[in-house]
Coordinates of C-alpha atoms in Angstrom, one line a residue:
Chain A
M136 CA 2.0 6.4 -4.1
T137 CA 3.8 10.4 -3.9
D138 CA 6.9 11.6 -4.6
T139 CA 8.5 12.7 -1.6
S140 CA 11.7 13.6 -3.3
E141 CA 9.9 16.5 -4.5
N142 CA 11.3 19.7 -2.9
D143 CA 8.6 22.1 -1.7
P144 CA 9.2 25.3 -3.4
E145 CA 8.8 27.1 -0.4
K146 CA 11.9 25.4 1.3
P147 CA 14.5 24.6 -0.8
G148 CA 16.0 21.8 0.0
A149 CA 14.7 21.9 3.7
R150 CA 13.8 18.5 4.1
G151 CA 16.8 17.1 3.3
Q152 CA 19.1 18.9 5.3
T153 CA 19.1 16.5 8.7
M154 CA 18.6 13.5 6.9
T155 CA 21.1 10.7 6.3
S156 CA 20.3 8.0 3.5
R157 CA 19.1 5.3 5.7
H158 CA 16.7 8.0 7.2
A159 CA 15.6 9.1 3.7
D160 CA 15.0 5.9 2.7
L161 CA 12.6 4.8 6.0
H162 CA 10.9 7.8 5.3
A163 CA 10.5 6.9 1.6
W164 CA 9.6 3.5 2.2
F165 CA 7.5 4.8 5.3
V166 CA 5.3 7.1 3.3
R167 CA 5.0 4.9 0.0
E168 CA 4.1 1.9 1.7
V169 CA 2.9 1.9 4.9
L170 CA 0.6 5.4 5.1
P171 CA -1.5 3.6 2.3
L172 CA -2.7 0.6 4.7
E173 CA -3.2 2.8 7.4
A174 CA -7.5 2.6 6.0
A175 CA -7.3 -0.9 6.2
L176 CA -4.9 -0.9 9.3
T177 CA -7.7 0.9 11.0
Q178 CA -10.5 -1.2 9.9
F179 CA -8.9 -4.6 11.0
L180 CA -8.3 -3.5 14.2
R181 CA -12.1 -1.8 14.4
H182 CA -13.3 -5.0 13.7
N183 CA -10.9 -7.6 15.8
W184 CA -10.5 -5.1 19.2
R185 CA -12.5 -4.5 21.6
G186 CA -10.7 -3.8 24.2
Q187 CA -9.9 -0.3 26.0
A188 CA -7.6 1.2 23.8
P189 CA -7.8 3.2 21.6
V190 CA -7.7 2.6 18.5
V191 CA -5.6 5.5 16.6
D192 CA -3.2 4.5 19.8
M193 CA -2.7 0.7 18.4
V194 CA -2.2 2.6 15.0
Q195 CA 0.7 4.9 16.7
D196 CA 2.4 1.2 18.3
I197 CA 1.9 -0.2 15.3
Y198 CA 3.9 2.3 13.5
V199 CA 6.9 2.4 15.7
R200 CA 7.2 -1.8 16.4
V201 CA 7.0 -1.5 12.2
F202 CA 9.4 1.3 12.3
Q203 CA 11.7 -0.2 14.8
A204 CA 12.1 -3.3 12.7
A205 CA 12.4 -1.6 9.9
Q206 CA 15.3 0.6 10.9
K207 CA 17.2 -2.8 11.5
E208 CA 15.9 -4.1 8.1
I209 CA 13.2 -2.4 5.6
P210 CA 10.5 -5.7 4.9
Q211 CA 10.0 -6.9 1.6
S212 CA 6.6 -7.2 1.3
T213 CA 5.3 -4.1 3.8
A214 CA 1.6 -5.2 3.8
P215 CA 1.9 -8.8 5.2
F216 CA 4.3 -7.7 7.8
V217 CA 2.7 -4.7 9.0
F218 CA -0.9 -6.6 9.6
R219 CA 1.9 -9.3 11.1
T220 CA 2.1 -7.1 13.1
A221 CA -0.6 -5.7 14.2
R222 CA -1.8 -9.2 15.2
N223 CA 0.9 -9.6 17.3
L224 CA 0.1 -6.5 19.0
L225 CA -3.9 -7.2 19.1
I226 CA -2.6 -10.9 20.9
D227 CA 0.0 -8.5 23.9
H228 CA -3.3 -6.5 24.7
V229 CA -5.2 -9.3 24.7
R230 CA -3.0 -11.2 27.3
Q231 CA -2.7 -7.3 29.1
E232 CA -6.9 -6.9 29.2
K233 CA -7.3 -10.9 29.5
I234 CA -10.6 -10.1 27.1
V235 CA -11.2 -12.7 24.6
P236 CA -11.4 -11.9 20.7
L237 CA -8.8 -14.2 20.0
E238 CA -10.5 -16.4 17.7
A239 CA -10.8 -13.5 15.8
V240 CA -6.9 -12.6 15.6
E241 CA -6.5 -16.2 14.7
N242 CA -8.6 -15.9 11.7
L243 CA -6.0 -15.8 9.2
E244 CA -9.2 -14.5 6.8
M245 CA -8.8 -11.2 8.2
L246 CA -6.0 -10.2 6.8
S247 CA -7.2 -10.1 3.5
V248 CA -8.1 -6.5 4.4
A249 CA -4.8 -5.3 3.7
A250 CA -5.6 -7.4 -0.5
E251 CA -8.1 -4.1 -0.4
T252 CA -5.5 -1.7 -0.2
P253 CA -5.7 0.7 -3.3
G254 CA -4.1 -1.1 -6.5
P255 CA -1.8 0.8 -8.5
D256 CA -4.3 1.8 -10.9
E257 CA -5.2 4.5 -8.8
Q258 CA -2.0 4.9 -7.2
L259 CA -0.2 5.7 -10.5
I260 CA -2.6 8.4 -12.3
A261 CA -1.5 12.0 -11.0
R262 CA -4.4 13.3 -12.0
D263 CA -6.3 10.8 -9.6
E264 CA -4.2 12.3 -6.8
L265 CA -4.7 15.7 -7.3
R266 CA -8.3 14.7 -7.4
R267 CA -8.2 12.9 -4.4
V268 CA -6.3 15.5 -2.5
Q269 CA -9.0 17.9 -3.5
G270 CA -11.9 16.1 -2.2
A271 CA -9.9 15.7 1.4
V272 CA -9.5 19.5 1.1
D273 CA -13.1 20.0 0.2
Q274 CA -14.3 18.2 3.5
L275 CA -12.4 20.2 5.8
H276 CA -14.2 22.8 8.0
P277 CA -15.1 25.8 5.8
R278 CA -12.5 27.7 7.8
S279 CA -9.6 25.4 7.6
R280 CA -10.4 24.9 4.4
E281 CA -10.4 28.8 3.8
A282 CA -6.8 29.0 5.1
F283 CA -5.5 25.9 4.1
I284 CA -6.6 26.9 0.1
L285 CA -5.4 30.5 0.6
H286 CA -1.8 29.2 1.3
H287 CA -1.7 26.1 -0.4
V288 CA -3.3 27.3 -3.4
E289 CA -2.7 30.7 -3.4
G290 CA 0.7 30.5 -1.7
L291 CA -0.1 33.3 1.1
S292 CA 1.5 33.5 4.4
R293 CA 0.4 33.0 7.8
R294 CA 0.3 36.9 8.2
Q295 CA -1.3 37.5 4.8
I296 CA -4.1 34.9 5.4
A297 CA -4.5 36.4 9.0
V298 CA -5.5 39.5 7.2
R299 CA -7.9 38.3 4.7
M300 CA -9.7 36.2 6.8
G301 CA -9.7 38.8 9.5
I302 CA -8.4 37.1 12.2
S303 CA -5.3 36.2 14.7
E304 CA -1.9 35.0 13.3
I305 CA -2.6 32.0 16.0
T306 CA -6.5 31.2 15.0
V307 CA -4.6 30.9 11.6
T308 CA -1.9 28.6 12.9
R309 CA -5.4 26.9 14.5
H310 CA -7.2 26.5 11.6
L311 CA -4.2 24.6 9.9
N312 CA -3.2 22.3 13.1
T313 CA -7.0 21.4 12.3
G314 CA -7.0 21.2 9.1
V315 CA -3.6 19.3 8.5
R316 CA -4.4 16.3 10.8
L317 CA -7.9 15.9 9.3
L318 CA -6.8 16.0 6.1
A319 CA -3.9 13.3 7.1
D320 CA -7.1 11.1 8.5
I321 CA -9.2 11.5 5.6
L322 CA -6.2 10.9 3.2
Y323 CA -5.1 7.6 4.8
R324 CA -7.7 6.5 8.0
T325 CA -11.0 6.4 5.5
R326 CA -11.9 4.5 2.7
K327 CA -13.4 7.5 1.1
G328 CA -9.6 9.3 1.3
S329 CA -8.1 6.4 -0.5
R330 CA -11.0 5.7 -2.7
P331 CA -12.2 8.8 -4.6
Chain B
M182 CA -6.5 11.7 15.5
S183 CA -8.2 15.4 15.2
D184 CA -11.9 14.2 14.2
Q185 CA -12.7 16.7 16.2
G186 CA -12.7 20.5 16.5
F187 CA -9.4 22.5 18.1
E188 CA -10.9 23.0 21.5
G189 CA -10.7 19.9 24.0
A190 CA -8.3 18.0 25.5
P191 CA -7.0 14.9 22.9
A192 CA -8.3 12.0 24.0
S193 CA -5.4 9.6 23.5
H194 CA -1.6 10.1 23.6
A195 CA -1.8 9.6 19.9
E196 CA -3.7 12.7 19.3
E197 CA -1.7 14.3 21.6
V198 CA 1.3 13.4 19.8
D199 CA -0.6 14.5 16.3
N200 CA -1.3 17.5 18.0
L201 CA 2.4 18.4 18.5
A202 CA 3.3 17.2 15.3
A203 CA 1.1 19.5 13.3
N204 CA 2.1 22.6 16.1
W205 CA 6.4 21.8 14.9
L206 CA 5.1 21.0 11.1
L207 CA 3.2 24.7 11.1
E208 CA 6.1 26.4 12.7
K209 CA 8.2 25.1 10.1
R210 CA 6.0 25.3 7.1
L211 CA 4.7 29.1 8.0
A212 CA 8.1 30.5 9.2
E213 CA 9.3 33.5 7.6
N214 CA 12.6 32.6 9.0
W215 CA 13.3 29.5 10.2
S216 CA 16.7 29.0 11.9
Q217 CA 19.3 26.3 12.5
N218 CA 18.4 26.5 16.3
D219 CA 14.8 25.9 15.1
Q220 CA 15.9 23.0 13.1
A221 CA 17.8 21.8 16.2
A222 CA 14.8 22.1 18.6
L223 CA 12.7 20.1 15.8
D224 CA 15.4 17.3 15.5
A225 CA 15.2 17.1 19.1
W226 CA 11.7 16.6 19.4
L227 CA 11.4 13.9 16.4
A228 CA 14.1 12.1 17.9
E229 CA 12.7 12.2 21.6
A230 CA 10.5 9.0 20.3
P231 CA 9.5 7.3 16.9
E232 CA 5.7 7.9 17.0
N233 CA 7.0 12.2 17.3
L234 CA 9.3 11.3 14.0
L235 CA 6.3 9.0 12.2
A236 CA 3.7 11.3 13.1
Y237 CA 5.4 14.4 11.9
W238 CA 6.0 12.5 8.6
R239 CA 2.6 11.5 8.3
L240 CA 1.0 14.7 8.3
D241 CA 4.1 16.5 6.4
E242 CA 3.2 13.9 3.7
A243 CA -0.5 15.3 3.6
W244 CA 0.9 18.7 3.7
A245 CA 3.1 18.1 0.7
R246 CA -0.5 16.1 -1.2
A247 CA -1.9 19.4 -0.7
H248 CA 0.9 21.8 -1.6
R249 CA 1.0 20.2 -5.2
L250 CA -2.7 21.4 -5.5
K251 CA -1.2 24.5 -6.5
A252 CA -0.6 22.9 -9.9
L253 CA -4.1 22.5 -10.6
H254 CA -6.0 24.4 -12.7
S255 CA -9.4 26.5 -11.2
P256 CA -8.2 24.1 -8.3
M257 CA -11.8 24.2 -6.0
E258 CA -14.8 26.4 -5.4
R259 CA -13.3 28.9 -3.1
P260 CA -16.6 30.3 -0.9
G261 CA -15.1 33.2 1.3
V262 CA -11.9 33.7 -0.4
S263 CA -11.6 37.0 -2.3
Q264 CA -9.8 37.8 -5.0
P265 CA -6.4 36.1 -5.5
A266 CA -2.9 37.3 -4.5
R267 CA -1.8 40.4 -6.1
S268 CA 1.6 41.5 -6.4
K269 CA 4.4 39.4 -5.1
P270 CA 6.3 37.0 -7.3
Y271 CA 3.8 34.4 -5.7
A272 CA 1.5 35.7 -8.5
L273 CA 3.1 35.2 -11.5
G274 CA 5.1 32.2 -10.4
F275 CA 0.9 30.7 -10.1
A276 CA 0.2 31.9 -13.2
A277 CA 3.1 30.0 -14.8
V278 CA 2.1 27.0 -13.1
L279 CA -1.3 27.1 -14.0
T280 CA -0.5 27.5 -17.6
I281 CA 2.0 24.1 -17.1
G282 CA -1.2 22.7 -15.3
A283 CA -3.8 22.9 -18.0
V284 CA -0.9 21.4 -20.6
I285 CA -0.2 18.9 -18.7
G286 CA -3.9 18.2 -17.8
A287 CA -4.7 17.8 -21.8
V288 CA -1.7 15.1 -21.9
W289 CA -3.2 13.6 -18.9
V290 CA -6.5 12.7 -20.3
T291 CA -5.1 11.8 -23.8
Q292 CA -2.8 9.3 -22.1
I293 CA -5.5 7.6 -19.6
Q294 CA -8.2 7.4 -21.5
P295 CA -8.7 3.8 -23.4
P296 CA -7.4 1.8 -24.5
S297 CA -4.5 2.1 -22.2
V298 CA -1.9 -0.4 -22.3
K299 CA 0.7 -0.7 -18.6
T300 CA 3.2 -3.3 -17.8
Y301 CA 3.2 -4.2 -14.4
T302 CA 5.9 -6.1 -12.5
T303 CA 6.6 -7.5 -9.1
P304 CA 10.1 -8.6 -7.7
V305 CA 11.0 -12.0 -6.1
G306 CA 9.5 -11.8 -2.8
G307 CA 7.1 -8.9 -3.9
R308 CA 2.8 -8.5 -4.3
L309 CA 1.0 -5.9 -5.8
T310 CA -3.2 -6.1 -6.4
L311 CA -4.1 -4.0 -9.6
A312 CA -7.7 -1.9 -9.5
L313 CA -9.0 -2.3 -13.0
S314 CA -11.6 0.3 -14.3
D315 CA -14.1 -2.1 -15.1
G316 CA -14.1 -3.6 -10.9
S317 CA -11.5 -6.6 -12.2
K318 CA -8.8 -7.6 -9.9
I319 CA -5.6 -8.8 -10.6
E320 CA -3.4 -9.8 -8.1
L321 CA 0.1 -10.7 -9.0
N322 CA 2.2 -12.7 -7.4
T323 CA 6.0 -12.8 -6.5
N324 CA 8.4 -12.1 -9.8
T325 CA 5.6 -11.7 -12.1
M326 CA 4.9 -9.4 -15.0
V327 CA 1.6 -8.8 -16.3
R328 CA 0.5 -6.8 -19.4
V329 CA -3.2 -5.2 -19.4
S330 CA -4.7 -3.7 -21.8
M331 CA -8.2 -2.3 -20.9
S332 CA -10.2 -0.7 -23.9
A333 CA -14.4 -0.2 -24.8
G334 CA -13.9 -3.4 -27.2
K335 CA -11.4 -5.6 -25.8
R336 CA -10.1 -6.6 -22.1
F337 CA -6.8 -8.1 -22.7
A338 CA -4.3 -9.5 -20.3
E339 CA -0.7 -11.5 -21.0
L340 CA 0.9 -13.2 -17.9
K341 CA 4.6 -12.9 -19.2
R342 CA 6.3 -14.6 -16.5
G343 CA 5.2 -15.9 -12.6
E344 CA 1.5 -16.0 -11.1
A345 CA -2.1 -13.9 -10.9
F346 CA -4.8 -14.6 -9.3
F347 CA -7.9 -12.7 -11.6
D348 CA -11.2 -11.9 -10.2
I349 CA -12.8 -10.7 -13.2
K350 CA -16.2 -9.0 -13.4
H351 CA -18.5 -10.5 -16.1
D352 CA -19.1 -8.8 -19.3
A353 CA -20.8 -11.2 -21.6
A354 CA -20.4 -9.1 -24.6
N355 CA -16.8 -8.5 -23.9
P356 CA -15.2 -11.3 -22.1
F357 CA -11.6 -11.4 -20.3
V358 CA -8.9 -12.8 -22.3
V359 CA -5.6 -14.0 -20.8
D360 CA -2.9 -15.0 -22.5
A361 CA 0.3 -16.8 -20.6
G362 CA 2.8 -18.3 -23.1
D363 CA 0.8 -20.6 -26.4
H364 CA -2.2 -20.7 -24.3
R365 CA -5.2 -18.5 -23.8
V366 CA -7.8 -18.6 -21.3
T367 CA -10.9 -16.6 -22.0
D368 CA -13.4 -15.6 -18.9
L369 CA -16.9 -16.0 -18.4
G370 CA -17.0 -14.3 -15.3
T371 CA -14.5 -16.0 -13.0
K372 CA -11.9 -16.2 -10.4
F373 CA -9.1 -18.0 -11.6
L374 CA -5.6 -18.5 -10.9
V375 CA -2.5 -18.9 -14.1
R376 CA 1.0 -19.9 -13.7
N377 CA 3.5 -19.2 -16.5
E378 CA 6.4 -20.9 -16.1
P379 CA 9.1 -21.9 -18.3
S380 CA 8.0 -25.3 -19.0
Y381 CA 4.2 -25.5 -18.1
V382 CA 1.3 -23.0 -18.2
R383 CA -1.5 -23.8 -15.4
V384 CA -4.7 -22.8 -14.6
A385 CA -6.8 -23.5 -11.8
L386 CA -10.7 -22.4 -11.7
Y387 CA -12.1 -20.9 -8.4
E388 CA -15.4 -19.9 -9.6
G389 CA -17.6 -19.6 -13.1
G390 CA -16.5 -20.6 -16.0
A391 CA -13.9 -20.4 -18.4
R392 CA -12.1 -22.1 -21.8
V393 CA -8.4 -22.9 -22.0
E394 CA -7.1 -23.3 -25.3
T395 CA -3.8 -23.3 -27.2
T396 CA -2.7 -20.4 -29.6
K397 CA -0.1 -22.5 -31.2
S398 CA -0.2 -25.9 -31.5
T399 CA 1.0 -28.2 -34.6
S400 CA -1.8 -31.2 -33.9
G401 CA -4.5 -28.6 -34.2
I402 CA -6.2 -26.4 -31.7
Q403 CA -6.6 -28.1 -28.2
A404 CA -9.7 -26.4 -25.7
T405 CA -11.5 -27.5 -22.7
D406 CA -14.1 -25.8 -20.9
L407 CA -13.5 -25.8 -17.2
T408 CA -15.6 -25.9 -14.0
P409 CA -15.0 -24.6 -10.5
G410 CA -11.8 -27.0 -9.2
D411 CA -10.5 -27.8 -12.6
V412 CA -6.8 -27.5 -12.9
V413 CA -5.5 -27.6 -16.1
T414 CA -1.4 -27.9 -16.7
A415 CA -0.3 -27.5 -20.4
T416 CA 2.7 -28.3 -21.7
G417 CA 4.3 -27.5 -25.0
S418 CA 2.6 -30.5 -26.5
S419 CA 0.1 -31.9 -23.8
M420 CA -3.4 -30.7 -21.7
S421 CA -4.1 -32.3 -18.8
V422 CA -6.8 -31.3 -16.2
A423 CA -7.3 -32.5 -12.6
K424 CA -10.2 -32.3 -10.6
K425 CA -9.8 -30.8 -6.9
S426 CA -12.2 -29.5 -4.5
V427 CA -12.3 -25.9 -4.7
A428 CA -11.4 -25.8 -0.7
E429 CA -8.0 -27.7 -1.7
L430 CA -7.4 -25.4 -4.6
K431 CA -7.4 -22.5 -2.2
K432 CA -4.2 -23.4 -0.4
A433 CA -2.5 -22.3 -3.7
L434 CA -4.0 -19.1 -3.3
G435 CA -2.1 -18.5 -0.1
W436 CA 0.3 -15.8 -1.0
R437 CA -2.5 -13.4 -1.5
K438 CA -2.0 -13.3 2.5
G439 CA 1.7 -13.2 2.5
V440 CA 1.6 -17.3 3.6
L441 CA 2.0 -20.7 2.0
V442 CA 0.2 -23.3 2.6
F443 CA 1.6 -27.3 2.7
D444 CA -0.1 -29.9 3.5
N445 CA 1.7 -33.5 3.3
T446 CA 4.1 -31.4 0.5
T447 CA 7.5 -32.8 0.2
L448 CA 10.3 -30.9 1.0
A449 CA 11.4 -30.6 -2.2
D450 CA 8.5 -28.7 -3.6
A451 CA 8.6 -26.7 -0.2
A452 CA 11.9 -25.5 -0.8
R453 CA 10.8 -24.7 -4.6
E454 CA 7.7 -22.4 -3.3
L455 CA 9.6 -20.7 -0.9
N456 CA 12.5 -20.2 -3.5
R457 CA 9.7 -18.5 -5.6
Y458 CA 10.1 -15.6 -2.8
N459 CA 13.0 -15.2 -1.4
S460 CA 16.5 -14.2 -2.4
E461 CA 17.9 -16.9 -0.4
K462 CA 17.8 -20.6 -2.0
I463 CA 17.4 -23.7 -0.6
T464 CA 19.0 -26.2 -2.1
I465 CA 18.1 -30.4 -1.2
S466 CA 20.6 -33.0 -3.0
D467 CA 19.6 -36.4 -1.1
P468 CA 16.8 -37.4 -2.4
N469 CA 15.3 -39.4 0.5
V470 CA 15.4 -36.3 2.0
A471 CA 13.7 -34.4 -0.8
Q472 CA 10.5 -36.6 -0.4
L473 CA 10.1 -36.1 3.2
T474 CA 6.7 -34.3 3.7
I475 CA 5.5 -31.7 5.9
G476 CA 2.3 -29.6 6.4
G477 CA 1.4 -26.4 7.7
T478 CA 1.2 -22.3 6.9
F479 CA 4.7 -20.5 6.6
A480 CA 5.2 -17.3 6.2
D481 CA 6.1 -16.5 2.1
S482 CA 9.4 -14.1 3.1
D483 CA 10.2 -16.3 6.4
V484 CA 12.7 -19.3 5.2
T485 CA 13.8 -20.0 8.9
A486 CA 10.5 -21.7 9.7
L487 CA 11.0 -24.5 6.8
L488 CA 14.8 -24.7 8.0
N489 CA 13.6 -24.9 11.6
T490 CA 11.1 -27.7 11.0
A491 CA 13.5 -29.4 8.8
K492 CA 16.0 -29.2 12.3
Q493 CA 13.9 -29.9 15.0
V494 CA 11.7 -32.1 13.3
F495 CA 13.3 -34.3 11.0
G496 CA 17.1 -33.7 12.9
L497 CA 18.2 -32.9 9.6
S498 CA 21.3 -30.4 9.1
V499 CA 21.0 -27.3 7.8
H500 CA 24.4 -24.8 6.2
R501 CA 24.5 -21.5 5.2
N502 CA 26.8 -20.9 1.6
G503 CA 25.9 -17.2 0.9
N504 CA 23.0 -16.8 -0.6
E505 CA 22.2 -20.7 -0.7
I506 CA 21.1 -22.8 2.4
V507 CA 21.8 -26.9 1.4
I508 CA 19.4 -28.8 3.3
S509 CA 20.7 -32.2 4.4
R510 CA 21.6 -35.7 6.5

């Protein structure tokens, strides 16, 4: 969906420094094929899970399992693999917590949410991509959003942002911390992010 | 992971990791001097646990996507943001990028305005859902090629090879037309499956209505109107229609969820189906073995389930020879 090989003009080559090609393949695969499933995966878990563990933790566990399997071999079709992993994780949790939604888990029809992930028309058009990211940035808290725009669009450094906004550099960092996390959630976890 | 503000303790392990990953990302991305020692410390943290690495990749990707906004013309409203950066090389670079952005923008607009014609392919084992601008969807199965052409007065797709499921939004004034080989399907607001093999074209109708006709025929145009449950199989010279229940037809759609549903299916047919999805090919030369039947739901990417069934249920032997897997007595 996005070109991860594109170097950040801020730090040319920074991303590649520590990567073996295998690592780079895994990175590209994770970003291109797994992350776009996050909204459907989250919905699938919310729909089927009534236990104690928070859904975000389960998503994390699924990512780890999927990643560890992919370290051996990157699966040919990612979505079914991710949802099979989700299903297995649910079953494990059900056994641990001794609660019941097994019949929901067994319902293969639920896996159809995988088909709801954005189609290539949405993925391929660069203009839509920019609009989608812009829409996500617009949803940030006002101060996070301002710091984001000053950095990403106007190219200001942390110190310059601090001066411009009249706050400390530490506070700038906190705004950007909140901002980037919420941005990732909007872009990947919610339907809003994947369907502008 | 960050639905809340930055105050307060994280409520879960994932949120804690997310917070740390964001700290690292910002240290790296905002550092004026990022030293090798800094990188080594980051690498150590990333190597500590896979969830660290994955959370970092996720945030880094969101960050990189935001960074590309720089290329946008008049990016967004900027309440509270005063003048753009003066001085610094940024100002010049930004202006240059803006010009390019505007030019590219113009090109994009002309390119994505209708009519748009695009070809989509899937590799062996691949699958793809196309969300079309009119709300219709096309799902491509393994090893499939579809050319889609959408314009104001015409909705058209050509299934060049493979198999695709069409879920078409009805528009009486503008029917959706699908060509496969020498055959044409004209929909009347429907869900249907089309498969284009070298020796035949098959169309199965799940909902609504559709018409199938030959586009090239020596003995005049043949056409047939379908109702749900109809399966048309057309070869070079003939067209036959079989009636099935929609429930039965749905078994042919398991691939949309990554599975194959077999029901009283011969081993030969099951192997042929699985072979469409995998680079490893199963062959069965013994005709008696080929006629054994199986049932059940199998992952389309997993040949071992079928092989295990062959071994454990039928007591057959399985030999691998490179990419070929031979099932025999």
